[in-house]
PDB file of C-alpha atoms in Angstrom:
ATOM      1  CA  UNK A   1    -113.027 -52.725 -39.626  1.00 94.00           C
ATOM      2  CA  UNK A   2    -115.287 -49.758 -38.941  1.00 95.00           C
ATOM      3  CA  UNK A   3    -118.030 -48.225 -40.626  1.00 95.00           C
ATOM      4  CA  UNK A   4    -120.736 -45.603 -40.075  1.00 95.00           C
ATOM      5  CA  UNK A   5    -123.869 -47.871 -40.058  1.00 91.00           C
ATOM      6  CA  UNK A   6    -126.295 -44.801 -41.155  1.00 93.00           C
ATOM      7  CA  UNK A   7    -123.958 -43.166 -44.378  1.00 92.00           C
ATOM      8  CA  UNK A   8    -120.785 -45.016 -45.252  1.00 93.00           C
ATOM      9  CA  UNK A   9    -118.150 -42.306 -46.183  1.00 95.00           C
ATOM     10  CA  UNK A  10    -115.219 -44.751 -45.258  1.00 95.00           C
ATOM     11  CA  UNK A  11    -113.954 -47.543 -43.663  1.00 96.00           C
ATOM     12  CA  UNK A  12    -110.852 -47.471 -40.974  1.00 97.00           C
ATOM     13  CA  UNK A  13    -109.488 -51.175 -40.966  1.00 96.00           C
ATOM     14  CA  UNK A  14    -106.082 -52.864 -40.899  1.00 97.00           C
ATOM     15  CA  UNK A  15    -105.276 -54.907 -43.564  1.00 95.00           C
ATOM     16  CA  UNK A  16    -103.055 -57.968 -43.662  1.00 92.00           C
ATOM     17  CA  UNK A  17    -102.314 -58.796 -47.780  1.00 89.00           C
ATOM     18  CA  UNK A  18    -100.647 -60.766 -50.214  1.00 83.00           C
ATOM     19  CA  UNK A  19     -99.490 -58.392 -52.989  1.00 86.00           C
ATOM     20  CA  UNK A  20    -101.430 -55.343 -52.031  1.00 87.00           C
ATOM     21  CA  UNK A  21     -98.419 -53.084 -53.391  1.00 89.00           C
ATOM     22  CA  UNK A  22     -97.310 -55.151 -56.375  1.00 89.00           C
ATOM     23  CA  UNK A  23     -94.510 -56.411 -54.380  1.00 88.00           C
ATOM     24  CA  UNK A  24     -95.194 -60.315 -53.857  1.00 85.00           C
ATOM     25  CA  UNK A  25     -95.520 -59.929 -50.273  1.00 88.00           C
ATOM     26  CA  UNK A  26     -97.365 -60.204 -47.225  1.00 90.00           C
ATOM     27  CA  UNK A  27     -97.787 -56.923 -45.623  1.00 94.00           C
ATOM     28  CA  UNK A  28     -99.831 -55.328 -43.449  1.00 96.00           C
ATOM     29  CA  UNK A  29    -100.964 -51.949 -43.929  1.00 97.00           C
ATOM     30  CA  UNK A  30    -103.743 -49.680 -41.516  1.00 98.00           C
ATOM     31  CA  UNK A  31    -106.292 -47.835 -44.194  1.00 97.00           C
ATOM     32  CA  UNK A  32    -108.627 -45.396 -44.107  1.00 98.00           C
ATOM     33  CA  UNK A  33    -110.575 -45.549 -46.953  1.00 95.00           C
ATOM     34  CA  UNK A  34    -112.160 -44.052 -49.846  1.00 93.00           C
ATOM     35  CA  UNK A  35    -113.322 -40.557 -48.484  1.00 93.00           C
ATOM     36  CA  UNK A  36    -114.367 -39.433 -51.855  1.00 93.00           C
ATOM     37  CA  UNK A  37    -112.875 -41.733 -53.730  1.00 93.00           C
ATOM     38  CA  UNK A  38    -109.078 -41.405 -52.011  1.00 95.00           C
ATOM     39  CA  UNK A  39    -106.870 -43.893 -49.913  1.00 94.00           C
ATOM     40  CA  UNK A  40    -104.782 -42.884 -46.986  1.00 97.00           C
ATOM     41  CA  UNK A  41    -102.981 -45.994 -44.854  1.00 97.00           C
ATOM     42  CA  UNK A  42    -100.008 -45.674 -42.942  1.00 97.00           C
ATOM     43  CA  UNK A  43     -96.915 -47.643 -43.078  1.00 97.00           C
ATOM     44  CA  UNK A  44     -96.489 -51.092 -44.278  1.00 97.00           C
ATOM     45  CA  UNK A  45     -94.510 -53.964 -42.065  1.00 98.00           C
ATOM     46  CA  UNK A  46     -93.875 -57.241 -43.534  1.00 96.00           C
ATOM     47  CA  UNK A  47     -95.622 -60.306 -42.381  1.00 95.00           C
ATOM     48  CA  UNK A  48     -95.574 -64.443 -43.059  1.00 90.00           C
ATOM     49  CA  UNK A  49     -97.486 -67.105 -43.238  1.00 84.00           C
ATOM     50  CA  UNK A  50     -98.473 -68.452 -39.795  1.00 87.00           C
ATOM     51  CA  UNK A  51     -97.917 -64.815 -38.020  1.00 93.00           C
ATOM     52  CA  UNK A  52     -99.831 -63.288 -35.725  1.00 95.00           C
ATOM     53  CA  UNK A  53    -101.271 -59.712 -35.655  1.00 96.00           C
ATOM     54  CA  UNK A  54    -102.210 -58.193 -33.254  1.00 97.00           C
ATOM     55  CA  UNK A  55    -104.302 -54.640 -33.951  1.00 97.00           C
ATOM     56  CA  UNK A  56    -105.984 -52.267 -31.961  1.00 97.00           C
ATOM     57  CA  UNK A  57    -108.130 -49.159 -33.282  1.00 97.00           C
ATOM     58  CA  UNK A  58    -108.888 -46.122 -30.480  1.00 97.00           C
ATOM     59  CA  UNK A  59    -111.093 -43.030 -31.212  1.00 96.00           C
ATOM     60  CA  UNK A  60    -109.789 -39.482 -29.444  1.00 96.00           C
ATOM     61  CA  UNK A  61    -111.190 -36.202 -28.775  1.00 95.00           C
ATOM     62  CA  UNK A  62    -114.706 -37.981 -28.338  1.00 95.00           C
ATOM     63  CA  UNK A  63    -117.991 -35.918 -28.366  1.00 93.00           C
ATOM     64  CA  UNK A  64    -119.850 -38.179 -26.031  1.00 89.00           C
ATOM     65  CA  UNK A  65    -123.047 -36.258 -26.727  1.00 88.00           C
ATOM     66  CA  UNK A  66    -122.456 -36.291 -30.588  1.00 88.00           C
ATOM     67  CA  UNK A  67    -121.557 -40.122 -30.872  1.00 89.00           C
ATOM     68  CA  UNK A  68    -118.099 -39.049 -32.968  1.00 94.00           C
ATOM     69  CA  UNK A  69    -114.723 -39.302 -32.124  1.00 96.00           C
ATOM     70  CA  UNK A  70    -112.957 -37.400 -34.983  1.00 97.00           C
ATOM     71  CA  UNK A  71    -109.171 -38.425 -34.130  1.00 97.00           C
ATOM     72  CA  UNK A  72    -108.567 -42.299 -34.592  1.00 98.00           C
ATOM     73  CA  UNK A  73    -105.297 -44.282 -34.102  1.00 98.00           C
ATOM     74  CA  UNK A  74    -104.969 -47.567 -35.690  1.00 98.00           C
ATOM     75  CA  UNK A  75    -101.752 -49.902 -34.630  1.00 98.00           C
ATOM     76  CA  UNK A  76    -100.815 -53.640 -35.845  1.00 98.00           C
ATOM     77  CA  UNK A  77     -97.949 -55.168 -34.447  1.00 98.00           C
ATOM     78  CA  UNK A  78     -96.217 -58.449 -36.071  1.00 98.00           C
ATOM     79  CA  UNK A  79     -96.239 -60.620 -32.866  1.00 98.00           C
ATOM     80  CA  UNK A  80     -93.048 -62.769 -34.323  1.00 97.00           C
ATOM     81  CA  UNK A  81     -91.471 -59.945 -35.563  1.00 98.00           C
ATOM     82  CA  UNK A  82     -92.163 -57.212 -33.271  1.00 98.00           C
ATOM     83  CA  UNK A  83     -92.665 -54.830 -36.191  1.00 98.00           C
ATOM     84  CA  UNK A  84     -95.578 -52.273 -35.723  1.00 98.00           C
ATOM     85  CA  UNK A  85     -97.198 -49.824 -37.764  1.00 98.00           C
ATOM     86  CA  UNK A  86     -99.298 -46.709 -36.305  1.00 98.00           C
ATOM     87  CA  UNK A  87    -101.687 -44.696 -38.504  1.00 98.00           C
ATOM     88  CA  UNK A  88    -102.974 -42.022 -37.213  1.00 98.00           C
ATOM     89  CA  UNK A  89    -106.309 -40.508 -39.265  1.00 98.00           C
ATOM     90  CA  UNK A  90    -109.822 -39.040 -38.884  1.00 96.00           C
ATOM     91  CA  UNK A  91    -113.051 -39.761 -38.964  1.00 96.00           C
ATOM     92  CA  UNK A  92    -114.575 -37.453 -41.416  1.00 95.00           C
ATOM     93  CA  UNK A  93    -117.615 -36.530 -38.963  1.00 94.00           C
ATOM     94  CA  UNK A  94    -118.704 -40.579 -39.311  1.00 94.00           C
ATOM     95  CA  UNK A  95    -120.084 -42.397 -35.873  1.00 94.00           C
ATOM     96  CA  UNK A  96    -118.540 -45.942 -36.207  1.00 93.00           C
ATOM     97  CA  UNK A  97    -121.659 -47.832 -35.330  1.00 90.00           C
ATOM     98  CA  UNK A  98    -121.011 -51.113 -37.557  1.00 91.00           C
ATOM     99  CA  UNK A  99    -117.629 -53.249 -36.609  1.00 91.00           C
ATOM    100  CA  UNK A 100    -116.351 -55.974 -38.038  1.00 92.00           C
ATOM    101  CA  UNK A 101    -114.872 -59.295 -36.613  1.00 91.00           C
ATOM    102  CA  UNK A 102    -113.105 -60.348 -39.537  1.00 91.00           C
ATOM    103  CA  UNK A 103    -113.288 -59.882 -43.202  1.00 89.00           C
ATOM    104  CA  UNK A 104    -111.775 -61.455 -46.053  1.00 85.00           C
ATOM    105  CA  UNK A 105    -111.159 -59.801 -49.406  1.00 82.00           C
ATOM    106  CA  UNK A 106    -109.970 -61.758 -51.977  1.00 79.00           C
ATOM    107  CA  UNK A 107    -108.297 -59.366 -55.230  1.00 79.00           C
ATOM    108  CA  UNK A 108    -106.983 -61.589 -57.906  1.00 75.00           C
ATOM    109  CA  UNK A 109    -107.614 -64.936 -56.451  1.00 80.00           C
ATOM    110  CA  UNK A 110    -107.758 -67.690 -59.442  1.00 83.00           C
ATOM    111  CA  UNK A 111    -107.494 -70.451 -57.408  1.00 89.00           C
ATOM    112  CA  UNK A 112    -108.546 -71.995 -54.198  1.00 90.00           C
ATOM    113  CA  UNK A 113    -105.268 -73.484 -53.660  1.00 88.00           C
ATOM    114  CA  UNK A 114    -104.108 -69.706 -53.420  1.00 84.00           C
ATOM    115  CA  UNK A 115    -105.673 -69.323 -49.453  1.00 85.00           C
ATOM    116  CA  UNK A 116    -103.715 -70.305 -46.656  1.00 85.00           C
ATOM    117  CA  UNK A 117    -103.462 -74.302 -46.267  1.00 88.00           C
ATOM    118  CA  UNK A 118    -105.137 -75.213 -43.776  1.00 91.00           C
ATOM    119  CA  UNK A 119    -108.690 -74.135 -44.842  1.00 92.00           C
ATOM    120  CA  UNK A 120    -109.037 -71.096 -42.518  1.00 92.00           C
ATOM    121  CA  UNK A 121    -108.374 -67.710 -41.063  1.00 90.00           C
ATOM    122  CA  UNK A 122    -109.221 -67.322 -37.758  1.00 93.00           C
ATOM    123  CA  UNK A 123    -109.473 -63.772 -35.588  1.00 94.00           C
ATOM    124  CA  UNK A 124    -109.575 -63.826 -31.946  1.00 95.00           C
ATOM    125  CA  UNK A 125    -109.635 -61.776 -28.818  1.00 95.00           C
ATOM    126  CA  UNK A 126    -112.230 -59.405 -30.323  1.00 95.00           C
ATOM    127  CA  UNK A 127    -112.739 -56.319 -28.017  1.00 95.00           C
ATOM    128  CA  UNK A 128    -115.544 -53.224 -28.688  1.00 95.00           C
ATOM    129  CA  UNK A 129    -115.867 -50.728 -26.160  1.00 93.00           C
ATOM    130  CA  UNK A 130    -117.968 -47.797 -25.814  1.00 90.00           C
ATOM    131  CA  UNK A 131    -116.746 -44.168 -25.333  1.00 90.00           C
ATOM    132  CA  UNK A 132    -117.047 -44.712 -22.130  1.00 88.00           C
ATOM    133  CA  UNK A 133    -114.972 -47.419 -21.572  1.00 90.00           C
ATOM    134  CA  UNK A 134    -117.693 -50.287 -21.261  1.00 93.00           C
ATOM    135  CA  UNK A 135    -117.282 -53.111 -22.897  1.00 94.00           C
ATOM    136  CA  UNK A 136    -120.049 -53.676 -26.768  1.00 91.00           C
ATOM    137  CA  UNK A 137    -118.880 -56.643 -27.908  1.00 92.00           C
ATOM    138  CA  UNK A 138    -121.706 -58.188 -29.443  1.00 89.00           C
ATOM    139  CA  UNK A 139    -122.633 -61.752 -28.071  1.00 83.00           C
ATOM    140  CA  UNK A 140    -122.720 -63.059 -31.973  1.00 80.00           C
ATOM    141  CA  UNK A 141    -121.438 -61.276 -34.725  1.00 86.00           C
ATOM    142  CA  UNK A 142    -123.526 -61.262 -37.894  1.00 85.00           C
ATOM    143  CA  UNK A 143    -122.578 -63.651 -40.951  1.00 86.00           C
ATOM    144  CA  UNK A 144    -122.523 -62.747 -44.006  1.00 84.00           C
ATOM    145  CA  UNK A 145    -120.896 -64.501 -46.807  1.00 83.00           C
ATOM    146  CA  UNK A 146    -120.617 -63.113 -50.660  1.00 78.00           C
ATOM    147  CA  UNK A 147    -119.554 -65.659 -52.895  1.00 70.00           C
ATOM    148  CA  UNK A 148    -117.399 -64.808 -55.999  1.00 73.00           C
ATOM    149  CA  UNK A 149    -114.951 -66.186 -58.206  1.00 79.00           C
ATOM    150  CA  UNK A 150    -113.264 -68.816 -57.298  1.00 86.00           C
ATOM    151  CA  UNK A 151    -115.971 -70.660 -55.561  1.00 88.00           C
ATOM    152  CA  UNK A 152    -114.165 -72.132 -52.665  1.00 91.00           C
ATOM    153  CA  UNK A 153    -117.538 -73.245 -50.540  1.00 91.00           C
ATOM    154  CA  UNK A 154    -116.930 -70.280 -47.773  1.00 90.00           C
ATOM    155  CA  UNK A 155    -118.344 -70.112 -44.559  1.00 91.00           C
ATOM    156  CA  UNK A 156    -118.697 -68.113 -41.257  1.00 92.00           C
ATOM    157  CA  UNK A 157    -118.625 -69.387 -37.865  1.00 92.00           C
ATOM    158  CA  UNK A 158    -118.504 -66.696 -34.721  1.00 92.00           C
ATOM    159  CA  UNK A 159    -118.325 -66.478 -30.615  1.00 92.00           C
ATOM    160  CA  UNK A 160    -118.908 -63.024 -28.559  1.00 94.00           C
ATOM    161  CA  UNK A 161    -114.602 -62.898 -29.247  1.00 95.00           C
ATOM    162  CA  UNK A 162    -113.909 -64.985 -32.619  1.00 94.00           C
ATOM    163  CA  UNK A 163    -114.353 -65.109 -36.579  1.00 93.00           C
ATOM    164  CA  UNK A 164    -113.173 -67.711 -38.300  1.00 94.00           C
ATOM    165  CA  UNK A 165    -113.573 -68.219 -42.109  1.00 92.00           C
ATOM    166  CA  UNK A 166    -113.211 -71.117 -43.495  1.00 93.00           C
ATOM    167  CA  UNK A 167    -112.669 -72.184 -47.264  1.00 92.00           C
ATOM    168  CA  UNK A 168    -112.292 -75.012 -49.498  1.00 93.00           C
ATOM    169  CA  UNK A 169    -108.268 -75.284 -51.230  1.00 90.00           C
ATOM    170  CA  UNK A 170    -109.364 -77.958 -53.327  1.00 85.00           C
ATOM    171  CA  UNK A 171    -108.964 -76.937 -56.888  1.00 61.00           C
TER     172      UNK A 171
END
């Protein structure tokens, strides 16, 4: 995901979820979210357990100078499938200083049993580049962990190009 570090308006991210349109599904969805309180994503493709997504986010029409690109594109592709979704959406004036290697938000989980089964979701082959073209991924990526109901014992482990969070299933 991406943020502006210095006033959070909204957050451009792509989404992979279990139920996130009442439909009992994995999907995966590209969101650009809340500007004043309202959603906008793209289109949804279906995903599965054990698939692999690959998503890339570019900023256009850069201001250098400014820090802002106000044009963003955000595109997941279904690796198995060969589905792909592109969103297309601004930036609302915000500099995306603050990235994100991974995140994992967890609506309406009752159970630990409920994440995947082998105690972990991994993202790899994180990229950040500069406007002008350099590569800014950081060499660790700060870990932060917020608890919650269920307490599944969550942790964070990182390299310069991986997340992984891992959980407890045990009930």
């Amino acid at each position: 995901g991406l943020e502006d570090g210095q006033n959070v308006v909204t957050i451009l991210q792509p989404v992979l979820a279990w139920n996130g349109f009442s439909d009992a599904k994995w999907t995966v969805t590209n969101w650009n979210c809340c500007k004043s309180g309202t959603t906008y994503h793209g289109s949804t493709i279906a995903a599965a357990t054990g698939d692999k997504i690959k998503t890339s986010m570019a900023g256009s029409s850069c201001n250098v100078g400014g820090g802002t690109c106000p044009n963003w594109q955000i595109i997941s592709t279904n690796k198995r499938t060969g589905q792909k979704t592109t969103f297309d959406t601004q930036s609302y004036g915000q500099r995306f200083t603050w990235y994100f290697g991974g995140a994992k938000e967890a609506y309406f989980v009752t159970q630990c049993s409920h994440f995947p089964a082998n105690g972990s979701i991994k993202f790899s082959g994180l990229h950040v580049y500069d406007m002008a073209g350099a590569e800014s991924t950081p060499a660790s990526w700060s870990q932060f962990v917020s608890g919650g109901a269920p307490a599944c014992h969550y942790e964070v482990a990182t390299t310069t190009h991986t997340t992984k969070i891992r959980f407890d299933t045990s009930p």
